[in-house]
XYZ file of C-alpha atoms in Angstrom:
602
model
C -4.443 30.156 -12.554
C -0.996 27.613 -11.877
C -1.773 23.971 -12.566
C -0.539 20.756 -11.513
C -1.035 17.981 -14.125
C -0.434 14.326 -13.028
C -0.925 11.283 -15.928
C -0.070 7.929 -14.624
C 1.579 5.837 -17.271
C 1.766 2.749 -14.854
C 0.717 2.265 -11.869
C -3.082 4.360 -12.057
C -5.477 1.947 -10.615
C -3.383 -0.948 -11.073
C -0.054 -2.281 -9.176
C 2.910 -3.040 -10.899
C 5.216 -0.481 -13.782
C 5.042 2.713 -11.648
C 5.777 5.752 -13.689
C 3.891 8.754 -12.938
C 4.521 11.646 -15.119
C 4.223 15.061 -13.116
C 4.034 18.727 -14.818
C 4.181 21.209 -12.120
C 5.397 25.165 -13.252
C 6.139 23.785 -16.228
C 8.944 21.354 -15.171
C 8.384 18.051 -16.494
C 8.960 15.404 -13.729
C 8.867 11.356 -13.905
C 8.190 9.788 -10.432
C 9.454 6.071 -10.943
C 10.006 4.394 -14.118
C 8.815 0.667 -13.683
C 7.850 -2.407 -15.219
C 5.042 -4.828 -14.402
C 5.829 -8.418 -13.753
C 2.617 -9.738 -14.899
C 3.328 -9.464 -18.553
C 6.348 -10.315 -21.158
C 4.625 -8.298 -23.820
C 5.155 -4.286 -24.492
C 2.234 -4.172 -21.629
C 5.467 -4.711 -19.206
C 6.686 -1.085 -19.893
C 4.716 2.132 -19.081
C 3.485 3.947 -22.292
C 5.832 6.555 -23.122
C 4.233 7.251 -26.020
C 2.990 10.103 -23.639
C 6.597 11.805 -23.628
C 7.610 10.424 -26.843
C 4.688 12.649 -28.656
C 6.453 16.053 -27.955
C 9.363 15.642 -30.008
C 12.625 14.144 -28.203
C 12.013 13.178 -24.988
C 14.980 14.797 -22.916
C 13.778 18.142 -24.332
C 10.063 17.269 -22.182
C 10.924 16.115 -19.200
C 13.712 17.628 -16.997
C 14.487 14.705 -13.957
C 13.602 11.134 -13.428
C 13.380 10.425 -10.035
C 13.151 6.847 -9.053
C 12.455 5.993 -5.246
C 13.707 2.751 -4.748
C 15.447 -0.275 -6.373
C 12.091 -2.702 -6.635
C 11.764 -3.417 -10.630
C 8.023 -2.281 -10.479
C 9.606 1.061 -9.324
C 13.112 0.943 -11.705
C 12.736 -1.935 -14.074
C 12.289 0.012 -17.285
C 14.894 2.411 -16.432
C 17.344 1.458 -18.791
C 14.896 1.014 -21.642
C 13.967 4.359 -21.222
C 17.065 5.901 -21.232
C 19.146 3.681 -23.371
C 16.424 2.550 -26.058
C 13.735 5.329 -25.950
C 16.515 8.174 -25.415
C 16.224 10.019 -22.227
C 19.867 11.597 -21.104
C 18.940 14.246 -18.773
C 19.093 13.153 -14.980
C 18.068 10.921 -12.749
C 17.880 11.260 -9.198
C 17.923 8.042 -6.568
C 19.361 7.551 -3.079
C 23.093 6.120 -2.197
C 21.774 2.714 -1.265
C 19.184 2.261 -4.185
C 21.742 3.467 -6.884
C 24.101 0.858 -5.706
C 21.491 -2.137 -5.442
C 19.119 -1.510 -8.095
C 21.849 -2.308 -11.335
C 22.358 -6.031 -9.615
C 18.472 -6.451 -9.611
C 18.117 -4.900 -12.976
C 20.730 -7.668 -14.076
C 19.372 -10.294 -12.476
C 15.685 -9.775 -13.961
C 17.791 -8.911 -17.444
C 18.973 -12.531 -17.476
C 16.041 -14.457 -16.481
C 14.113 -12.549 -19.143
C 16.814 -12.670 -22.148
C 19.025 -15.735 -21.145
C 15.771 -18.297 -19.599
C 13.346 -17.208 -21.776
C 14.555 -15.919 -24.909
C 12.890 -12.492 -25.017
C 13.850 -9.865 -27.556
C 13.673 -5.915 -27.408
C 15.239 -5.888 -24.022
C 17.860 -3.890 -22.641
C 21.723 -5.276 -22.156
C 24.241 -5.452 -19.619
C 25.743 -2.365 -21.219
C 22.725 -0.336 -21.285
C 22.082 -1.180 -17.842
C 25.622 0.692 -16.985
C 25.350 3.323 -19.583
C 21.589 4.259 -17.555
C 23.363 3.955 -14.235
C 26.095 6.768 -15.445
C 23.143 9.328 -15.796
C 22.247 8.812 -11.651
C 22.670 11.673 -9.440
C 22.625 10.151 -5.599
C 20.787 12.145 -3.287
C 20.860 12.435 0.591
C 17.864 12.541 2.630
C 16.914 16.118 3.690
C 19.253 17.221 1.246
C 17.535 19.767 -1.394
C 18.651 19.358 -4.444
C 18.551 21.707 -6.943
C 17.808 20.203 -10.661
C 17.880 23.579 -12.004
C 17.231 27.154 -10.744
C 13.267 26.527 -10.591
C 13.088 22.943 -9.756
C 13.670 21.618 -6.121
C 13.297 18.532 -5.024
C 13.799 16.691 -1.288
C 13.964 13.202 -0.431
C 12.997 11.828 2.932
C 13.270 8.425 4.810
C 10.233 5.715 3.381
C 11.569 2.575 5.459
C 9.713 0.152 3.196
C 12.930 -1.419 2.073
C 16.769 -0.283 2.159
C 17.137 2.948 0.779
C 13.383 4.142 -0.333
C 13.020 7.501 -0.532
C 9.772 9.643 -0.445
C 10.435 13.104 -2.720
C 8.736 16.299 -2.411
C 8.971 18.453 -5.454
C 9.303 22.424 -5.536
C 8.811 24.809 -8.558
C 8.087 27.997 -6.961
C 5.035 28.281 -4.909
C 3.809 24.711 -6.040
C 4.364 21.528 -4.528
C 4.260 17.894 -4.968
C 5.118 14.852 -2.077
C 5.513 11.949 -4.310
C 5.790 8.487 -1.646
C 6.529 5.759 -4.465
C 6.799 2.795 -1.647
C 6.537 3.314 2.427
C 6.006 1.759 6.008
C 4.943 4.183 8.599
C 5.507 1.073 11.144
C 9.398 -0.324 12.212
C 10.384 -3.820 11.848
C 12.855 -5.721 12.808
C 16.169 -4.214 9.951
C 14.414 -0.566 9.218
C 12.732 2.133 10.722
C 9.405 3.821 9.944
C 8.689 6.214 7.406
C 9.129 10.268 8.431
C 8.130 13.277 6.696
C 7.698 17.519 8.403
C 4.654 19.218 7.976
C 5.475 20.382 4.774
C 2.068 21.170 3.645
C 2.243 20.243 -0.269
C -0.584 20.971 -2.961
C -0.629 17.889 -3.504
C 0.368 14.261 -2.015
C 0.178 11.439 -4.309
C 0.769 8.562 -2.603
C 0.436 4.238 -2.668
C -2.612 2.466 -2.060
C -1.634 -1.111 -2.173
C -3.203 -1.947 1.148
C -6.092 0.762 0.626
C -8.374 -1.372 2.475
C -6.451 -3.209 5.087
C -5.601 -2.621 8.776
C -2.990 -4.908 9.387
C -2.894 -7.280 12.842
C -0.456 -6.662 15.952
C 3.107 -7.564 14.062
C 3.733 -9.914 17.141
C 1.258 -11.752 16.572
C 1.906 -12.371 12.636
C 5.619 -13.535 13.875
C 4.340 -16.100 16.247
C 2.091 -17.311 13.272
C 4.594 -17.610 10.895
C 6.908 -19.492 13.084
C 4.184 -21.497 14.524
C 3.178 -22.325 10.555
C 6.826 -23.122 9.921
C 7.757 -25.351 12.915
C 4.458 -27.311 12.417
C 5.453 -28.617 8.599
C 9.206 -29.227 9.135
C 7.810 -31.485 12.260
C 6.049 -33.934 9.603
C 8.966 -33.787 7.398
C 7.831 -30.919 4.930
C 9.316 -28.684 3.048
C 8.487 -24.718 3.193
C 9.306 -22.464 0.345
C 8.862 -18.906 1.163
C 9.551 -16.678 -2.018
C 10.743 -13.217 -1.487
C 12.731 -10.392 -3.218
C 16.566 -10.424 -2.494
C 16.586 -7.200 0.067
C 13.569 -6.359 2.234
C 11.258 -9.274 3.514
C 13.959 -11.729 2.829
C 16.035 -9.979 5.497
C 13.096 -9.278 8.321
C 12.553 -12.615 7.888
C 15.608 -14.390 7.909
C 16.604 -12.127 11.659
C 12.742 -13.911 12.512
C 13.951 -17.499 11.796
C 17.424 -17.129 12.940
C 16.639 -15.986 16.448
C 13.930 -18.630 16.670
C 15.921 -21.297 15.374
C 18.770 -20.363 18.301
C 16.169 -20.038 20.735
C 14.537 -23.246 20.062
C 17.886 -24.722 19.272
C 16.463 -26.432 16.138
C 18.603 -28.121 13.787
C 16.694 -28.278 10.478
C 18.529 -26.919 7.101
C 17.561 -22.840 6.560
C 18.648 -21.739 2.718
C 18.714 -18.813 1.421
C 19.165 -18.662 -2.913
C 23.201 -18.705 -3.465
C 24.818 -15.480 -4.364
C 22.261 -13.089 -3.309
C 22.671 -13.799 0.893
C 26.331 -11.963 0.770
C 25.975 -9.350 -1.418
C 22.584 -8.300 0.566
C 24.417 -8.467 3.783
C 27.377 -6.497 2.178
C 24.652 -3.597 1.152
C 23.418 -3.260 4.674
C 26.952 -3.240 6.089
C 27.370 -0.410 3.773
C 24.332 1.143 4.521
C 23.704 0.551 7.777
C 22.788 4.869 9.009
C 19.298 3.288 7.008
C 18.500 0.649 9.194
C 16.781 0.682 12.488
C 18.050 1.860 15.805
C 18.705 -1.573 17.287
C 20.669 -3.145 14.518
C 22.689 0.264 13.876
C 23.284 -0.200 18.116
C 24.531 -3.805 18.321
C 26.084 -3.436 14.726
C 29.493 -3.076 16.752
C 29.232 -6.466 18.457
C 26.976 -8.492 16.754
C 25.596 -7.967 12.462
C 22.445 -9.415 12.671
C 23.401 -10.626 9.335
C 25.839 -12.341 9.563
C 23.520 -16.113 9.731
C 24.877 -18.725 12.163
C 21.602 -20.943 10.374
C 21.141 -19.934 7.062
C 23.175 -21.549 4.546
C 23.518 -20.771 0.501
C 21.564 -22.911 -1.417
C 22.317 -25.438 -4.013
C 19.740 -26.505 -6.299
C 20.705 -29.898 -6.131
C 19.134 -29.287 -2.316
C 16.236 -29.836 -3.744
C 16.106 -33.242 -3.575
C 17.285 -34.252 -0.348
C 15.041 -36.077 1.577
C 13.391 -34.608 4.763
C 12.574 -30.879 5.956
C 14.217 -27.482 5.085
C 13.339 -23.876 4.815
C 14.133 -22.188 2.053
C 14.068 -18.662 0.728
C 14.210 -18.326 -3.170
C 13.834 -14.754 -5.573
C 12.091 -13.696 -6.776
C 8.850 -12.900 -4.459
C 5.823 -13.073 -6.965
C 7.209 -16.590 -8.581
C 6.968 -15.066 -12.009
C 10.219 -16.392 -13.069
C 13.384 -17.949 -11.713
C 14.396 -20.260 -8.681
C 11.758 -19.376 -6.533
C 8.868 -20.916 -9.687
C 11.305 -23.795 -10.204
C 11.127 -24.986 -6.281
C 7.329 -24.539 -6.165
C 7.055 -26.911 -9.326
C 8.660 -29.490 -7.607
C 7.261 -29.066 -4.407
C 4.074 -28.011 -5.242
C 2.365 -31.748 -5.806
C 3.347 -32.940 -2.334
C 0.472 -32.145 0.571
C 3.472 -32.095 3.224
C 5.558 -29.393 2.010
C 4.074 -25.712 2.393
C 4.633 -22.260 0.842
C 4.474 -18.545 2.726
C 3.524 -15.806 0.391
C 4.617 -12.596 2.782
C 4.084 -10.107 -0.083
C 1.613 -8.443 -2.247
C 1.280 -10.386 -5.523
C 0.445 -8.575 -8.816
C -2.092 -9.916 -11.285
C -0.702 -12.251 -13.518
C 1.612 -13.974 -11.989
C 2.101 -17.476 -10.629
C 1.941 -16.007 -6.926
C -1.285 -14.259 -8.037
C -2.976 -17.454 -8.745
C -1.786 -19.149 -6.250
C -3.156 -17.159 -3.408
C -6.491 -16.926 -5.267
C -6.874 -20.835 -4.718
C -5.546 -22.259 -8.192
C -5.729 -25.952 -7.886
C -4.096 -26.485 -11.015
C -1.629 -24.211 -12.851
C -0.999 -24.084 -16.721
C 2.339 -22.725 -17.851
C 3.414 -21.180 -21.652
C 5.468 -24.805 -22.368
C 1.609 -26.407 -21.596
C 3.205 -28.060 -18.849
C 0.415 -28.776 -16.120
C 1.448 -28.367 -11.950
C -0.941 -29.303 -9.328
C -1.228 -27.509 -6.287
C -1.706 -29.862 -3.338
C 1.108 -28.030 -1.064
C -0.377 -25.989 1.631
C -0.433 -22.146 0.852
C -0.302 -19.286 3.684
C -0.635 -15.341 2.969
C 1.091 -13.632 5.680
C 1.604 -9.999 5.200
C 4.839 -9.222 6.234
C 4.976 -6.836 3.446
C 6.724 -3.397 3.753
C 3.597 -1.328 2.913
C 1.682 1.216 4.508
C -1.539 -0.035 5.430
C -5.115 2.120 5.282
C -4.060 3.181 9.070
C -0.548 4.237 7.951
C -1.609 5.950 4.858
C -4.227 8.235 6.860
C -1.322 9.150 9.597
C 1.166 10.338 6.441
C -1.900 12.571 5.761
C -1.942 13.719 9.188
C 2.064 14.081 9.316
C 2.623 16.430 5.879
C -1.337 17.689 5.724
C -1.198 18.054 2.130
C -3.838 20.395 0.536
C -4.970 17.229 -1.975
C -4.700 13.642 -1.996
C -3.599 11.539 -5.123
C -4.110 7.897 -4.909
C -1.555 5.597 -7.443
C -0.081 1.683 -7.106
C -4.203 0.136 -5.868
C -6.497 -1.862 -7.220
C -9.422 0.113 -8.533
C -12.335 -0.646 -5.855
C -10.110 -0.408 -2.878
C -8.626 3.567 -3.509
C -12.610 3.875 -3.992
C -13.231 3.001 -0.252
C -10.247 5.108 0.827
C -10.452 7.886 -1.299
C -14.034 8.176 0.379
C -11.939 7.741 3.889
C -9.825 10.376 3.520
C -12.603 12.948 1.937
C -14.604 12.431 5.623
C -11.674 11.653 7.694
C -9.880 15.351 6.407
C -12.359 16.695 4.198
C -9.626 16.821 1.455
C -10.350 16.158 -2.281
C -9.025 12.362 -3.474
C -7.998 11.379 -6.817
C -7.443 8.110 -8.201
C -6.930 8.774 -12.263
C -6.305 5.769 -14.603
C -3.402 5.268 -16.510
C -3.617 7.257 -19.448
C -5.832 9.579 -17.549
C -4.654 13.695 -17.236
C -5.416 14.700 -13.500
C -5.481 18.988 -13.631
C -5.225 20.601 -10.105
C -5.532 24.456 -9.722
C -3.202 25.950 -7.306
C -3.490 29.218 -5.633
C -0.659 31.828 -6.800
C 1.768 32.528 -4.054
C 4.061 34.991 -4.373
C 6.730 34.598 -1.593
C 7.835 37.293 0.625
C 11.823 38.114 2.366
C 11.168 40.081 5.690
C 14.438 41.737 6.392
C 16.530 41.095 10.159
C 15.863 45.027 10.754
C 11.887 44.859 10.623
C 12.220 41.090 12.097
C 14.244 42.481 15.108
C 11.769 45.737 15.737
C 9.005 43.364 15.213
C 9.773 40.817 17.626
C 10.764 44.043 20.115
C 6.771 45.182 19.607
C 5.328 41.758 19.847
C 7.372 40.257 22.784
C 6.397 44.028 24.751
C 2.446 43.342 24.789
C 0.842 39.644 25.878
C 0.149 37.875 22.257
C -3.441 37.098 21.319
C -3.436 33.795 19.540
C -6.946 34.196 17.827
C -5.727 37.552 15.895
C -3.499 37.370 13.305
C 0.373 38.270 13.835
C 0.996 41.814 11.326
C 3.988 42.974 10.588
C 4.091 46.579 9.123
C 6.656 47.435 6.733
C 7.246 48.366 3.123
C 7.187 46.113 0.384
C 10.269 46.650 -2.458
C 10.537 44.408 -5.488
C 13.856 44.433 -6.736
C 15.552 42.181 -9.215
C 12.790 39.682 -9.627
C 12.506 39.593 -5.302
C 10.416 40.295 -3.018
C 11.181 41.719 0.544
C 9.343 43.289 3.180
C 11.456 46.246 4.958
C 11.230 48.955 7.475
C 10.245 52.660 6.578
C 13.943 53.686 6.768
C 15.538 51.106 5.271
C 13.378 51.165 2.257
C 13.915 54.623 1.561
C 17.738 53.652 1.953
C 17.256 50.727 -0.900
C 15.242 53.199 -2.605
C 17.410 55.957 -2.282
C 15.026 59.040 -1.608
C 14.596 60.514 1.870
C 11.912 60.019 3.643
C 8.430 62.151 3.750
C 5.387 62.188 6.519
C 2.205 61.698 4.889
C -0.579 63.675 6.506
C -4.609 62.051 6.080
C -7.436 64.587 6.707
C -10.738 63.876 7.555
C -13.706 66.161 7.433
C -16.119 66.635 9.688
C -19.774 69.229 9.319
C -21.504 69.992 12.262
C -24.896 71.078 11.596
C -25.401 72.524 15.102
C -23.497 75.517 15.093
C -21.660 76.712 18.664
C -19.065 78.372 19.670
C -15.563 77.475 18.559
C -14.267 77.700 22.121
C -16.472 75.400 23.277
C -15.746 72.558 20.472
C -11.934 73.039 21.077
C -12.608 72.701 24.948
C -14.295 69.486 24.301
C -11.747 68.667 21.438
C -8.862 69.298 24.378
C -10.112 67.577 26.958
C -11.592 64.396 25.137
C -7.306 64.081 23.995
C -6.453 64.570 27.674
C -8.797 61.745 28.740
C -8.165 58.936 25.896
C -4.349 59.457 25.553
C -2.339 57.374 27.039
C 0.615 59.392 28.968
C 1.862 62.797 28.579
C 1.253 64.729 25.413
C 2.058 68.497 24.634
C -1.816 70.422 23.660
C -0.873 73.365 21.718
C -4.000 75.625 21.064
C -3.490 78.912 18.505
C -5.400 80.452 16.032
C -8.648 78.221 16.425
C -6.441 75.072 16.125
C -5.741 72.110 18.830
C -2.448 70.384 18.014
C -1.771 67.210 19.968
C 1.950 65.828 18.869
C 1.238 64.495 15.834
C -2.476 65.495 15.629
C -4.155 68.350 13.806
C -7.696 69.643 14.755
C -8.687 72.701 12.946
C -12.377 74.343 13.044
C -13.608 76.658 10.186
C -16.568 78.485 10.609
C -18.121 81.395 12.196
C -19.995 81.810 15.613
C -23.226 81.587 13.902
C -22.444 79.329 10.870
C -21.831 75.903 9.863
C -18.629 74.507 11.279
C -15.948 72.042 9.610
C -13.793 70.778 11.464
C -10.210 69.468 10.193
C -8.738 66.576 11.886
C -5.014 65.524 10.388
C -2.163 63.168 11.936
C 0.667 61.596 10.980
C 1.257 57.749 10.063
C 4.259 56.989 12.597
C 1.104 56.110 15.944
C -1.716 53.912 14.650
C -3.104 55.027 18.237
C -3.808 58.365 17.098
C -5.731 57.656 13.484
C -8.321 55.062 15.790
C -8.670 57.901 18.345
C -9.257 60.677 15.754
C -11.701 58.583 14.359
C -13.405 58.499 17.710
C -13.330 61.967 18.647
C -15.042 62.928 15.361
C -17.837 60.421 16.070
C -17.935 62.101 19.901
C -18.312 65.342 17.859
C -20.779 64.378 15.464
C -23.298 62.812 18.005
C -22.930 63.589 21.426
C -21.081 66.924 21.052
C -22.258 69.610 18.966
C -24.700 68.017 16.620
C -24.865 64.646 14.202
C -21.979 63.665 11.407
């Protein structure tokens, strides 16, 4: 039987490095290749000691698809090409092939140049890797070879995300890396067609939460904001340089107009213009309203939000400002919340999902104090929110993808452990689908049925829809089509009599079926052909030429012959041809009319 094998190498009961390797008609597929910001040790890259063990790896696996430019979803791209030696190709949308290299610089310089770290990629491999991307379209299928198809289709989540399904035959895969199925304020929600796969492996990161009316979070957050810069505070609120940072910076701007408030927005220098330059680029991804008013207004374009200057940091009284990157594992965003972290005035938003191990991490768990690797001590006396403005499907918008695509199985990946266990229970009595959530490191081995598919030819299609559109359609019986069924040159295809035998090249024959009948009551052979005669007359439908010679009733295409003398056993012959499926049910019944009610029992 066809299997589907799945091993997470990141990402398998954990959030953070997704890389999912996918074997499916023995094609070779990586879904995402990511690292994990909670660590600076080789726990930061997935294991590829997986695809390492068969010999070199760009003879195993055949395509890397990554789904979009977040570095838990790309970040150990270019290690994996340029340093563990993968060449083959990689697949990626328009927008995430042109942001992800600035991000993947970005995080290469805080980790080499700021820390010091060693066995990490360069600028150089960074551009080598990006040489080896293939951009894909959405809806566009793609094909990596002559076996292996894959699809991408909208995710919103963040600009560019991508879900893929992947084809190899019969089999298929929906692989969602990241997704929203609701619209905010820059994209629009995630859309998929029925598509039916094998198997859908899909995020969990909010396996357990239903998220509150979006409105209401706004008016929160603003509410939250507004009250600290009124005593003076300051409010840090770390995000990643494209997503969040963008819903939220349309959220302030508009209220800051609105309320006409004149207190210093910033935004982390750099990063404001070349985000807004992406979108401009971009902009078919975003939503309907912004791709509407794009013409006489670019929502981001900020009349409030200024670059900032770390020097900024200082000045006295209140200010907003948004600093990368989101989880405060590293860079200007940690820096800010040292210094502002010991004040009880200033405040920080956390609007995102924070992985284990990081400073954001502890922070939302209630960490008073917080030790870092230089044993330098920071107290936390600053206020701390959690608002979830993050761009993830929540349990209610995981369970509608199932609905959209009605996969035959359910995968779960990128979730904490006892939160796909609630789900995965969810969707098993919610759709009565099997859930799996394996480990990393963990083989997952689905069985899938063997499909072989079928061509109908336009011919039998046309005289087809001629029969079915004649009588009234019964939508509890199955829809046949009758043909013939030639294989030729490794394809399938389901003709018409005539047009076989003209692929075929032979002329065509009428097959003839007899069926025997004994009657044990003797009588006389004129009688049985009366009854014969007039039982045709009464069940046909419309006229029909009765022929009756030698002790034989012919009715078109039906044969009745009786054997047998006037005092012996009789057998009667019934044969017809193929080309009225009328006549083979009525023979049938004429020979049971015989055989009991007739002339004696069958």
């Amino acid at each position: 039987m066809p299997e589907i094998r799945v091993t997470p190498l990141g990402a398998g009961q954990d959030v953070g490095r997704s890389c999912i390797l996918l074997s499916i008609g023995n094609k070779n597929v990586m879904l995402d290749c990511g690292m994990h910001m909670g660590y600076n040790d080789e726990r930061r890259f997935p294991d590829f000691s997986y695809v390492t063990a068969e010999g070199p790896v760009t003879n195993f696996v055949d395509c890397v698809i990554i789904s979009h430019f977040h570095l838990d979803h790309c970040g150990a791209l270019p290690y994996f090409t340029e340093m563990v030696g993968y060449s083959g190709p990689i697949y990626m949308t328009h927008p995430t092939k042109a942001i992800a290299p600035i991000l993947l610089e970005d995080m290469r310089k805080v980790a080499v140049e700021k820390k010091g770290e060693s066995n990490f990629f360069t600028s150089q491999m960074i551009k080598d890797c990006m040489k080896k991307v293939i951009a894909v379209t959405l809806h566009q299928s793609v094909m990596v070879d002559s076996n292996l198809e894959i699809k991408a289709y909208y995710a919103g989540h963040v600009l560019g995300a991508a879900m893929f399904s992947i084809r190899v035959g019969s089999q298929s895969v929906v692989y969602t890396g990241d997704y929203n199925m609701t619209p905010d304020r820059h994209l629009g929600a995630a859309w998929i067609d029925k598509c039916r796969p094998d198997l859908l492996i899909t995020e969990s990161t909010y396996a357990t939460t239903i998220r509150d009316s979006k409105r209401c979070r706004e008016r929160d957050f603003l509410k939250k904001v507004h009250e600290c810069i009124d005593r003076g505070g300051k409010v840090l609120i770390p995000v990643f340089a494209l997503g969040r940072a963008q819903e939220l910076c349309i959220l302030l701007e508009t209220y800051w107009e609105r309320m006409n408030l004149k207190i210093p927005i910033y935004f982390a220098a750099g990063l404001t213009e070349k985000a807004n330059n992406y979108y401009k680029m971009f902009i078919t991804w975003t939503n309907q309203k912004i791709r509407k008013t794009f013409v006489q207004r670019n929502m981001f374009d900020f009349k409030h939000i200024k670059p900032f200057d770390k020097s900024y940091i200082d000045n006295p009284g209140a200010m907003v400002v948004f600093a990368t990157p989101g989880m405060l594992h590293a860079g200007l965003s940690l820096q800010i919340f040292k210094k502002l972290a010991p004040n009880e005035n200033n405040m920080i938003i956390m609007p995102g999902f924070c992985v284990s191990g990081t400073v954001g991490h502890k922070v939302l768990n209630g960490a008073k104090k917080i030790e870092f690797e230089n044993r330098q001590v920071i107290e936390v006396k600053m206020s701390v929110q959690y608002m979830s403005f993050s761009a993830h499907a929540d349990a209610k918008g995981i369970m509608q993808l199932i609905q959209y695509c009605e996969p035959k199985n359910v995968l779960l990946v990128h979730g904490e452990a006892p939160k796909m266990e609630f789900l995965k229970e969810k969707i098993r009595q919610e759709f009565n689908l099997d859930c799996f959530m394996p480990a990393n490191g963990e083989t997952f081995v689905l069985e899938t049925r063997f499909n072989i598919p079928i061509d109908v030819s336009l011919p039998l299609l046309k005289a087809e829809a001629k029969r079915y559109n004649a009588t009234p359609p019964d939508p509890k019986k199955p829809r046949i089509i009758h043909g013939v069924l030639v294989v030729k040159d490794n394809s399938t295809c389901l003709m018409d009599v005539d047009e076989a035998c003209r692929e075929a090249g032979i002329t065509r024959h009428v097959i003839r079926f007899t069926s025997t009948v004994r009657l044990d009551d003797p009588g006389p052979s004129s009688q049985t052909l009366d009854k014969l005669q007039r039982l045709f007359v009464e069940r046909m439908e419309g006229t029909w030429s009765i022929q009756q010679t030698d002790g034989s009733l012919s009715i078109e295409s039906v044969l009745v012959k009786v054997e047998g003398g006037e005092h012996e056993q009789k057998t009667v012959y019934v044969s017809w041809t193929n080309q009225d499926e009328r006549l083979g049910s009525l023979v049938l019944e004429f020979i049971q009319n015989i055989g009991q009610n007739e002339t004696g029992s069958l």
